[in-house]
Amino acid sequence: MVNGKVDFFHDTGGYGFIDTDDSDEDVFFHMEDVGGEDLSEGTEIEFEIEDAPKGPRATNVVRL
C-alpha cells in the first residue's frame, strides 16, 4: 500500500488526482475505487497503484 494526499478532486465528475512521494506523476482515482463519501483536497489516503492505459490509477483507496 502507498500513502498519499488528494491533490485535486472534481466533485461533479467524481474523479481526482493523488500526490505521493512514491510516484513522479500524480495518480488518477475515481470514486468507484473509493466508495462512501467524496474525498476532498488534502485528505490523506492509502491505496494501491495499477498501470492503466492512461497512466497510473489508484485502487483499493482507503481514508486514513
XYZ file of N, CA and C in Angstrom, residues 6-51:
138
model
N -4.854 13.688 -1.441
C -5.646 14.140 -2.580
C -5.166 15.534 -2.968
N -4.666 15.645 -4.199
C -4.135 16.914 -4.700
C -5.230 17.718 -5.399
N -6.159 17.005 -6.058
C -7.234 17.648 -6.806
C -8.427 16.708 -6.809
N -9.643 17.258 -6.646
C -10.849 16.443 -6.747
C -11.926 17.221 -7.473
N -12.494 16.624 -8.515
C -13.576 17.217 -9.296
C -14.862 16.540 -8.835
N -15.605 17.214 -7.939
C -16.761 16.566 -7.315
C -17.871 16.237 -8.300
N -18.064 17.044 -9.323
C -19.102 16.759 -10.310
C -18.748 15.523 -11.134
N -17.484 15.394 -11.508
C -17.036 14.250 -12.310
C -16.717 13.025 -11.481
N -16.501 13.210 -10.171
C -16.213 12.081 -9.300
C -14.828 11.492 -9.469
N -13.875 12.323 -9.887
C -12.504 11.849 -10.062
C -11.522 12.873 -9.523
N -10.274 12.457 -9.411
C -9.247 13.374 -8.946
C -7.868 12.784 -9.109
N -6.896 13.451 -8.478
C -5.504 13.022 -8.562
C -4.879 13.037 -7.176
N -3.970 12.102 -6.953
C -3.307 11.926 -5.671
C -1.836 12.266 -5.828
N -1.302 13.014 -4.883
C 0.122 13.332 -4.831
C 0.787 12.358 -3.866
N 1.866 11.722 -4.315
C 2.585 10.776 -3.473
C 4.076 10.859 -3.741
N 4.877 10.555 -2.738
C 6.324 10.557 -2.905
C 6.805 9.341 -3.689
N 5.957 8.300 -3.795
C 6.351 7.053 -4.452
C 6.231 7.097 -5.971
N 5.637 8.146 -6.533
C 5.449 8.238 -7.978
C 5.790 9.651 -8.429
N 6.471 9.756 -9.571
C 6.837 11.064 -10.105
C 5.627 11.833 -10.628
N 4.618 11.092 -11.102
C 3.427 11.755 -11.608
C 2.257 11.509 -10.673
N 1.265 12.418 -10.720
C 0.075 12.244 -9.896
C -0.647 10.973 -10.311
N -1.330 10.358 -9.356
C -2.043 9.115 -9.597
C -3.536 9.426 -9.698
N -4.163 8.981 -10.779
C -5.580 9.201 -11.022
C -6.416 8.295 -10.116
N -7.575 8.792 -9.664
C -8.537 7.927 -8.976
C -9.946 8.338 -9.371
N -10.855 7.395 -9.275
C -12.271 7.659 -9.494
C -13.009 7.183 -8.258
N -14.104 7.837 -7.922
C -14.840 7.488 -6.716
C -15.331 6.047 -6.727
N -15.445 5.417 -7.887
C -15.816 3.998 -7.920
C -14.730 3.145 -7.263
N -13.516 3.673 -7.148
C -12.414 2.975 -6.491
C -12.382 3.246 -4.982
N -13.215 4.196 -4.522
C -13.193 4.613 -3.128
C -14.436 4.140 -2.391
N -15.595 4.486 -2.907
C -16.845 4.196 -2.213
C -17.034 5.172 -1.063
N -18.246 5.315 -0.608
C -18.505 6.224 0.509
C -18.545 7.673 0.069
N -18.280 8.547 1.026
C -18.330 9.992 0.776
C -17.220 10.438 -0.161
N -17.478 11.542 -0.878
C -16.458 12.122 -1.746
C -15.230 12.504 -0.930
N -14.089 12.456 -1.577
C -12.851 12.905 -0.957
C -12.702 14.400 -1.203
N -11.969 15.070 -0.356
C -11.700 16.490 -0.568
C -10.192 16.684 -0.670
N -9.809 17.785 -1.273
C -8.385 18.081 -1.426
C -7.723 18.129 -0.065
N -6.574 17.481 0.064
C -5.835 17.447 1.312
C -6.090 16.193 2.136
N -7.104 15.382 1.773
C -7.402 14.159 2.511
C -6.263 13.162 2.354
N -5.787 12.617 3.464
C -4.725 11.611 3.416
C -5.361 10.246 3.210
N -4.779 9.477 2.295
C -5.329 8.181 1.927
C -4.233 7.137 1.763
N -4.656 5.890 1.718
C -3.767 4.758 1.453
C -4.378 4.016 0.274
N -3.548 3.520 -0.633
C -4.066 2.915 -1.853
C -3.003 2.050 -2.518
N -3.431 1.322 -3.540
C -2.515 0.564 -4.388
C -2.507 1.236 -5.751
N -1.412 1.070 -6.491
C -1.291 1.671 -7.813
C -1.296 0.569 -8.859
N -2.143 0.740 -9.885
C -2.146 -0.194 -11.009
C -1.821 0.578 -12.277
N -1.213 -0.098 -13.226
C -0.922 0.515 -14.516
C -2.191 0.490 -15.362
